[in-house]
């Protein structure tokens, strides 16, 4: 099933990370497993999603000007255009 394939993917990636980052001096990754990998990936995704939604002031102004410069659609236009489709 898709869930078991995803679990295998997480386990495989976690194993690679564990093997590459475990050293005699650094034991932080000795118990690295698919749960830690999955949690880390979800945290990264959440951070990336948050960054993707934050606009700079310049971007906000540009989008506001773009929105304000466009002609507003009237309901009649929308209905007549959709009827042609």
CSV table of N, CA, C and O in Angstrom, one decimal:
chain,number,residue,atom,x,y,z
A,1,UNK,N,0.8,-1.2,0.0
A,1,UNK,CA,0.0,0.0,0.0
A,1,UNK,C,0.9,1.3,0.0
A,1,UNK,O,2.1,1.2,0.3
A,2,UNK,N,0.3,2.4,-0.2
A,2,UNK,CA,1.0,3.6,-0.3
A,2,UNK,C,1.6,4.0,1.0
A,2,UNK,O,2.7,4.5,1.1
A,3,UNK,N,0.9,3.7,2.1
A,3,UNK,CA,1.4,4.0,3.5
A,3,UNK,C,2.6,3.2,3.8
A,3,UNK,O,3.6,3.7,4.3
A,4,UNK,N,2.6,1.9,3.4
A,4,UNK,CA,3.8,1.1,3.7
A,4,UNK,C,5.0,1.5,2.8
A,4,UNK,O,6.2,1.5,3.3
A,5,UNK,N,4.7,2.0,1.6
A,5,UNK,CA,5.8,2.5,0.7
A,5,UNK,C,6.4,3.7,1.3
A,5,UNK,O,7.6,4.0,1.3
A,6,UNK,N,5.5,4.6,1.8
A,6,UNK,CA,6.0,5.8,2.4
A,6,UNK,C,6.8,5.5,3.7
A,6,UNK,O,7.9,6.2,3.9
A,7,UNK,N,6.4,4.6,4.5
A,7,UNK,CA,7.2,4.2,5.7
A,7,UNK,C,8.5,3.6,5.3
A,7,UNK,O,9.5,3.9,5.9
A,8,UNK,N,8.6,2.9,4.2
A,8,UNK,CA,9.9,2.3,3.7
A,8,UNK,C,10.8,3.5,3.2
A,8,UNK,O,12.0,3.5,3.5
A,9,UNK,N,10.2,4.5,2.6
A,9,UNK,CA,10.9,5.7,2.1
A,9,UNK,C,11.5,6.4,3.4
A,9,UNK,O,12.7,6.7,3.4
A,10,UNK,N,10.7,6.7,4.4
A,10,UNK,CA,11.2,7.3,5.6
A,10,UNK,C,12.3,6.5,6.2
A,10,UNK,O,13.3,7.1,6.7
A,11,UNK,N,12.1,5.2,6.3
A,11,UNK,CA,13.1,4.4,7.0
A,11,UNK,C,14.4,4.4,6.2
A,11,UNK,O,15.5,4.5,6.8
A,12,UNK,N,14.3,4.3,4.9
A,12,UNK,CA,15.5,4.3,4.1
A,12,UNK,C,16.3,5.6,4.2
A,12,UNK,O,17.5,5.6,4.3
A,13,UNK,N,15.6,6.8,4.2
A,13,UNK,CA,16.3,8.1,4.3
A,13,UNK,C,16.9,8.2,5.7
A,13,UNK,O,18.0,8.7,5.9
A,14,UNK,N,16.1,7.8,6.7
A,14,UNK,CA,16.6,7.9,8.1
A,14,UNK,C,17.9,7.0,8.2
A,14,UNK,O,18.8,7.4,8.9
A,15,UNK,N,17.9,5.8,7.6
A,15,UNK,CA,19.1,5.0,7.7
A,15,UNK,C,20.3,5.6,7.1
A,15,UNK,O,21.4,5.6,7.6
A,16,UNK,N,20.1,6.3,5.9
A,16,UNK,CA,21.2,6.9,5.3
A,16,UNK,C,21.7,8.1,6.1
A,16,UNK,O,23.0,8.2,6.3
A,17,UNK,N,20.8,8.9,6.7
A,17,UNK,CA,21.3,10.0,7.6
A,17,UNK,C,22.0,9.4,8.8
A,17,UNK,O,23.1,9.9,9.2
A,18,UNK,N,21.5,8.4,9.4
A,18,UNK,CA,22.1,7.8,10.6
A,18,UNK,C,23.5,7.3,10.2
A,18,UNK,O,24.5,7.6,10.9
A,19,UNK,N,23.7,6.6,9.1
A,19,UNK,CA,25.0,6.1,8.7
A,19,UNK,C,26.0,7.2,8.4
A,19,UNK,O,27.1,7.1,8.7
A,20,UNK,N,25.5,8.2,7.8
A,20,UNK,CA,26.4,9.3,7.4
A,20,UNK,C,26.8,10.2,8.5
A,20,UNK,O,27.9,10.7,8.5
A,21,UNK,N,25.9,10.4,9.5
A,21,UNK,CA,26.2,11.4,10.5
A,21,UNK,C,26.6,10.8,11.9
A,21,UNK,O,27.0,11.6,12.8
A,22,UNK,N,26.5,9.5,12.0
A,22,UNK,CA,27.0,8.9,13.3
A,22,UNK,C,28.5,8.8,13.3
A,22,UNK,O,29.0,8.2,12.4
A,23,UNK,N,29.1,9.3,14.3
A,23,UNK,CA,30.6,9.2,14.5
A,23,UNK,C,30.8,8.8,16.0
A,23,UNK,O,29.9,8.9,16.8
A,24,UNK,N,32.1,8.5,16.2
A,24,UNK,CA,32.4,8.1,17.6
A,24,UNK,C,32.3,9.4,18.5
A,24,UNK,O,32.1,9.2,19.7
A,25,UNK,N,32.5,10.5,18.0
A,25,UNK,CA,32.4,11.8,18.8
A,25,UNK,C,31.0,12.3,18.9
A,25,UNK,O,30.6,12.9,19.8
A,26,UNK,N,30.2,12.1,17.8
A,26,UNK,CA,28.9,12.6,17.8
A,26,UNK,C,27.9,11.5,17.7
A,26,UNK,O,27.7,10.8,16.7
A,27,UNK,N,27.2,11.3,18.8
A,27,UNK,CA,26.3,10.2,19.0
A,27,UNK,C,24.8,10.6,18.8
A,27,UNK,O,23.9,9.9,19.1
A,28,UNK,N,24.7,11.8,18.4
A,28,UNK,CA,23.3,12.4,18.3
A,28,UNK,C,22.4,11.6,17.3
A,28,UNK,O,21.2,11.6,17.5
A,29,UNK,N,23.0,11.0,16.3
A,29,UNK,CA,22.2,10.3,15.3
A,29,UNK,C,22.2,8.8,15.5
A,29,UNK,O,21.7,8.1,14.7
A,30,UNK,N,22.7,8.3,16.7
A,30,UNK,CA,22.7,6.9,16.9
A,30,UNK,C,21.3,6.2,16.8
A,30,UNK,O,21.2,5.1,16.4
A,31,UNK,N,20.3,6.9,17.3
A,31,UNK,CA,19.0,6.4,17.3
A,31,UNK,C,18.1,7.1,16.3
A,31,UNK,O,16.9,7.1,16.5
A,32,UNK,N,18.7,7.6,15.3
A,32,UNK,CA,17.9,8.3,14.2
A,32,UNK,C,17.0,7.3,13.5
A,32,UNK,O,17.5,6.2,13.1
A,33,UNK,N,15.7,7.5,13.4
A,33,UNK,CA,14.8,6.6,12.8
A,33,UNK,C,13.8,7.3,11.9
A,33,UNK,O,13.8,8.5,11.8
A,34,UNK,N,12.9,6.5,11.4
A,34,UNK,CA,11.9,7.1,10.4
A,34,UNK,C,11.0,8.2,11.1
A,34,UNK,O,10.6,9.1,10.5
A,35,UNK,N,10.7,8.0,12.4
A,35,UNK,CA,9.9,9.0,13.1
A,35,UNK,C,10.6,10.3,13.2
A,35,UNK,O,10.0,11.4,12.9
A,36,UNK,N,11.9,10.3,13.5
A,36,UNK,CA,12.6,11.6,13.6
A,36,UNK,C,12.7,12.2,12.2
A,36,UNK,O,12.6,13.4,12.0
A,37,UNK,N,13.0,11.4,11.2
A,37,UNK,CA,13.1,11.9,9.8
A,37,UNK,C,11.7,12.5,9.4
A,37,UNK,O,11.7,13.6,8.9
A,38,UNK,N,10.6,11.8,9.6
A,38,UNK,CA,9.3,12.3,9.3
A,38,UNK,C,9.0,13.6,10.0
A,38,UNK,O,8.6,14.6,9.4
A,39,UNK,N,9.3,13.7,11.3
A,39,UNK,CA,9.1,14.9,12.1
A,39,UNK,C,9.9,16.1,11.5
A,39,UNK,O,9.4,17.2,11.4
A,40,UNK,N,11.2,15.8,11.2
A,40,UNK,CA,12.1,16.8,10.6
A,40,UNK,C,11.5,17.3,9.3
A,40,UNK,O,11.5,18.5,9.0
A,41,UNK,N,11.1,16.4,8.4
A,41,UNK,CA,10.6,16.8,7.1
A,41,UNK,C,9.3,17.6,7.3
A,41,UNK,O,9.1,18.6,6.5
A,42,UNK,N,8.4,17.3,8.2
A,42,UNK,CA,7.2,18.0,8.4
A,42,UNK,C,7.5,19.4,8.9
A,42,UNK,O,6.9,20.4,8.5
A,43,UNK,N,8.5,19.5,9.8
A,43,UNK,CA,8.9,20.9,10.3
A,43,UNK,C,9.5,21.7,9.2
A,43,UNK,O,9.1,22.9,9.1
A,44,UNK,N,10.3,21.1,8.3
A,44,UNK,CA,10.8,21.9,7.2
A,44,UNK,C,9.7,22.3,6.3
A,44,UNK,O,9.8,23.5,5.7
A,45,UNK,N,8.8,21.5,6.0
A,45,UNK,CA,7.7,21.8,5.1
A,45,UNK,C,6.8,23.0,5.7
A,45,UNK,O,6.5,23.9,5.0
A,46,UNK,N,6.6,22.9,7.0
A,46,UNK,CA,5.8,24.0,7.7
A,46,UNK,C,6.6,25.3,7.6
A,46,UNK,O,6.0,26.3,7.3
A,47,UNK,N,7.9,25.2,7.8
A,47,UNK,CA,8.7,26.5,7.7
A,47,UNK,C,8.7,27.0,6.3
A,47,UNK,O,8.5,28.2,6.1
A,48,UNK,N,8.8,26.1,5.3
A,48,UNK,CA,8.8,26.6,3.9
A,48,UNK,C,7.5,27.1,3.5
A,48,UNK,O,7.4,28.1,2.8
A,49,UNK,N,6.4,26.5,4.0
A,49,UNK,CA,5.0,27.0,3.7
A,49,UNK,C,4.8,28.4,4.3
A,49,UNK,O,4.3,29.3,3.7
A,50,UNK,N,5.3,28.6,5.6
A,50,UNK,CA,5.2,29.9,6.2
A,50,UNK,C,6.0,30.9,5.5
A,50,UNK,O,5.5,32.1,5.3
A,51,UNK,N,7.2,30.6,5.1
A,51,UNK,CA,8.0,31.6,4.3
A,51,UNK,C,7.4,31.9,3.0
A,51,UNK,O,7.5,33.0,2.5
A,52,UNK,N,6.8,30.9,2.4
A,52,UNK,CA,6.2,31.1,1.0
A,52,UNK,C,5.0,32.1,1.1
A,52,UNK,O,4.7,32.8,0.2
A,53,UNK,N,4.3,32.2,2.3
A,53,UNK,CA,3.1,33.0,2.4
A,53,UNK,C,3.5,34.4,2.9
A,53,UNK,O,2.6,35.3,2.9
A,54,UNK,N,4.6,34.7,3.4
A,54,UNK,CA,5.0,36.0,3.9
A,54,UNK,C,5.5,36.8,2.7
A,54,UNK,O,6.5,36.5,2.0
A,55,UNK,N,4.8,38.0,2.5
A,55,UNK,CA,5.2,38.9,1.4
A,55,UNK,C,6.0,40.1,2.0
A,55,UNK,O,5.7,40.5,3.1
A,56,UNK,N,6.9,40.6,1.2
A,56,UNK,CA,7.6,41.8,1.6
A,56,UNK,C,6.6,42.9,1.4
A,56,UNK,O,5.6,42.8,0.7
A,57,UNK,N,7.0,44.1,2.0
A,57,UNK,CA,6.1,45.3,1.8
A,57,UNK,C,6.1,45.7,0.3
A,57,UNK,O,5.0,46.1,-0.2
A,58,UNK,N,7.2,45.5,-0.4
A,58,UNK,CA,7.2,45.9,-1.8
A,58,UNK,C,6.3,45.0,-2.6
A,58,UNK,O,5.6,45.4,-3.5
A,59,UNK,N,6.3,43.7,-2.3
A,59,UNK,CA,5.5,42.7,-3.0
A,59,UNK,C,4.0,43.0,-2.7
A,59,UNK,O,3.2,42.9,-3.6
A,60,UNK,N,3.7,43.4,-1.5
A,60,UNK,CA,2.3,43.7,-1.1
A,60,UNK,C,1.8,44.9,-1.9
A,60,UNK,O,0.7,44.9,-2.4
A,61,UNK,N,2.7,46.0,-2.0
A,61,UNK,CA,2.3,47.2,-2.7
A,61,UNK,C,2.1,46.9,-4.2
A,61,UNK,O,1.2,47.3,-4.8
A,62,UNK,N,3.0,46.1,-4.8
A,62,UNK,CA,2.9,45.7,-6.2
A,62,UNK,C,1.6,45.0,-6.4
A,62,UNK,O,0.9,45.3,-7.4
A,63,UNK,N,1.3,44.0,-5.6
A,63,UNK,CA,0.1,43.2,-5.8
A,63,UNK,C,-1.2,44.1,-5.6
A,63,UNK,O,-2.2,44.0,-6.3
A,64,UNK,N,-1.1,45.0,-4.6
A,64,UNK,CA,-2.2,45.9,-4.4
A,64,UNK,C,-2.5,46.8,-5.6
A,64,UNK,O,-3.6,47.0,-6.0
A,65,UNK,N,-1.4,47.4,-6.2
A,65,UNK,CA,-1.5,48.2,-7.4
A,65,UNK,C,-2.0,47.4,-8.5
A,65,UNK,O,-2.9,47.9,-9.3
A,66,UNK,N,-1.6,46.2,-8.7
A,66,UNK,CA,-2.0,45.3,-9.7
A,66,UNK,C,-3.5,45.0,-9.6
A,66,UNK,O,-4.3,45.1,-10.6
A,67,UNK,N,-4.0,44.7,-8.4
A,67,UNK,CA,-5.4,44.5,-8.1
A,67,UNK,C,-6.2,45.7,-8.4
A,67,UNK,O,-7.3,45.6,-9.0
A,68,UNK,N,-5.8,46.9,-7.9
A,68,UNK,CA,-6.5,48.1,-8.1
A,68,UNK,C,-6.6,48.6,-9.5
A,68,UNK,O,-7.5,49.2,-9.9
A,69,UNK,N,-5.6,48.2,-10.3
A,69,UNK,CA,-5.6,48.7,-11.7
A,69,UNK,C,-6.5,47.8,-12.6
A,69,UNK,O,-6.8,48.3,-13.7
A,70,UNK,N,-6.9,46.7,-12.2
A,70,UNK,CA,-7.7,45.8,-13.0
A,70,UNK,C,-9.2,46.2,-13.0
A,70,UNK,O,-9.7,46.7,-12.0
A,71,UNK,N,-9.8,46.1,-14.2
A,71,UNK,CA,-11.2,46.4,-14.3
A,71,UNK,C,-12.0,45.3,-13.5
A,71,UNK,O,-11.7,44.1,-13.6
A,72,UNK,N,-13.0,45.8,-12.8
A,72,UNK,CA,-13.8,44.8,-12.0
A,72,UNK,C,-14.8,44.1,-12.9
A,72,UNK,O,-15.4,44.7,-13.8
A,73,UNK,N,-14.9,42.8,-12.7
A,73,UNK,CA,-15.9,42.1,-13.5
A,73,UNK,C,-17.3,42.3,-13.0
A,73,UNK,O,-17.5,42.4,-11.8
A,74,UNK,N,-18.2,42.4,-13.9
A,74,UNK,CA,-19.6,42.5,-13.5
A,74,UNK,C,-20.2,41.1,-13.6
A,74,UNK,O,-19.8,40.3,-14.5
A,75,UNK,N,-21.2,40.8,-12.8
A,75,UNK,CA,-21.8,39.5,-12.8
A,75,UNK,C,-22.3,39.1,-14.2
A,75,UNK,O,-22.2,38.0,-14.7
A,76,UNK,N,-22.9,40.1,-14.9
A,76,UNK,CA,-23.4,39.8,-16.2
A,76,UNK,C,-22.3,39.4,-17.2
A,76,UNK,O,-22.6,38.4,-18.0
A,77,UNK,N,-21.2,40.0,-17.1
A,77,UNK,CA,-20.1,39.6,-18.0
A,77,UNK,C,-19.7,38.1,-17.7
A,77,UNK,O,-19.4,37.3,-18.6
A,78,UNK,N,-19.6,37.8,-16.4
A,78,UNK,CA,-19.1,36.5,-16.0
A,78,UNK,C,-20.2,35.4,-16.5
A,78,UNK,O,-19.8,34.4,-17.1
A,79,UNK,N,-21.4,35.7,-16.3
A,79,UNK,CA,-22.5,34.8,-16.7
A,79,UNK,C,-22.5,34.6,-18.2
A,79,UNK,O,-22.7,33.5,-18.8
A,80,UNK,N,-22.3,35.7,-19.0
A,80,UNK,CA,-22.4,35.6,-20.4
A,80,UNK,C,-21.2,34.9,-21.0
A,80,UNK,O,-21.3,34.1,-21.9
A,81,UNK,N,-20.0,35.0,-20.3
A,81,UNK,CA,-18.8,34.3,-20.8
A,81,UNK,C,-18.9,32.8,-20.5
A,81,UNK,O,-18.6,32.0,-21.3
A,82,UNK,N,-19.5,32.5,-19.3
A,82,UNK,CA,-19.6,31.1,-19.0
A,82,UNK,C,-20.6,30.4,-19.8
A,82,UNK,O,-20.6,29.2,-20.1
A,83,UNK,N,-21.6,31.1,-20.3
A,83,UNK,CA,-22.7,30.6,-21.1
A,83,UNK,C,-22.1,30.2,-22.5
A,83,UNK,O,-22.6,29.2,-23.1
A,84,UNK,N,-21.1,30.9,-23.0
A,84,UNK,CA,-20.5,30.6,-24.3
A,84,UNK,C,-19.7,29.3,-24.2
A,84,UNK,O,-19.5,28.7,-25.3
A,85,UNK,N,-19.2,29.0,-23.1
A,85,UNK,CA,-18.4,27.8,-22.9
A,85,UNK,C,-19.2,26.6,-23.1
A,85,UNK,O,-19.1,25.6,-23.7
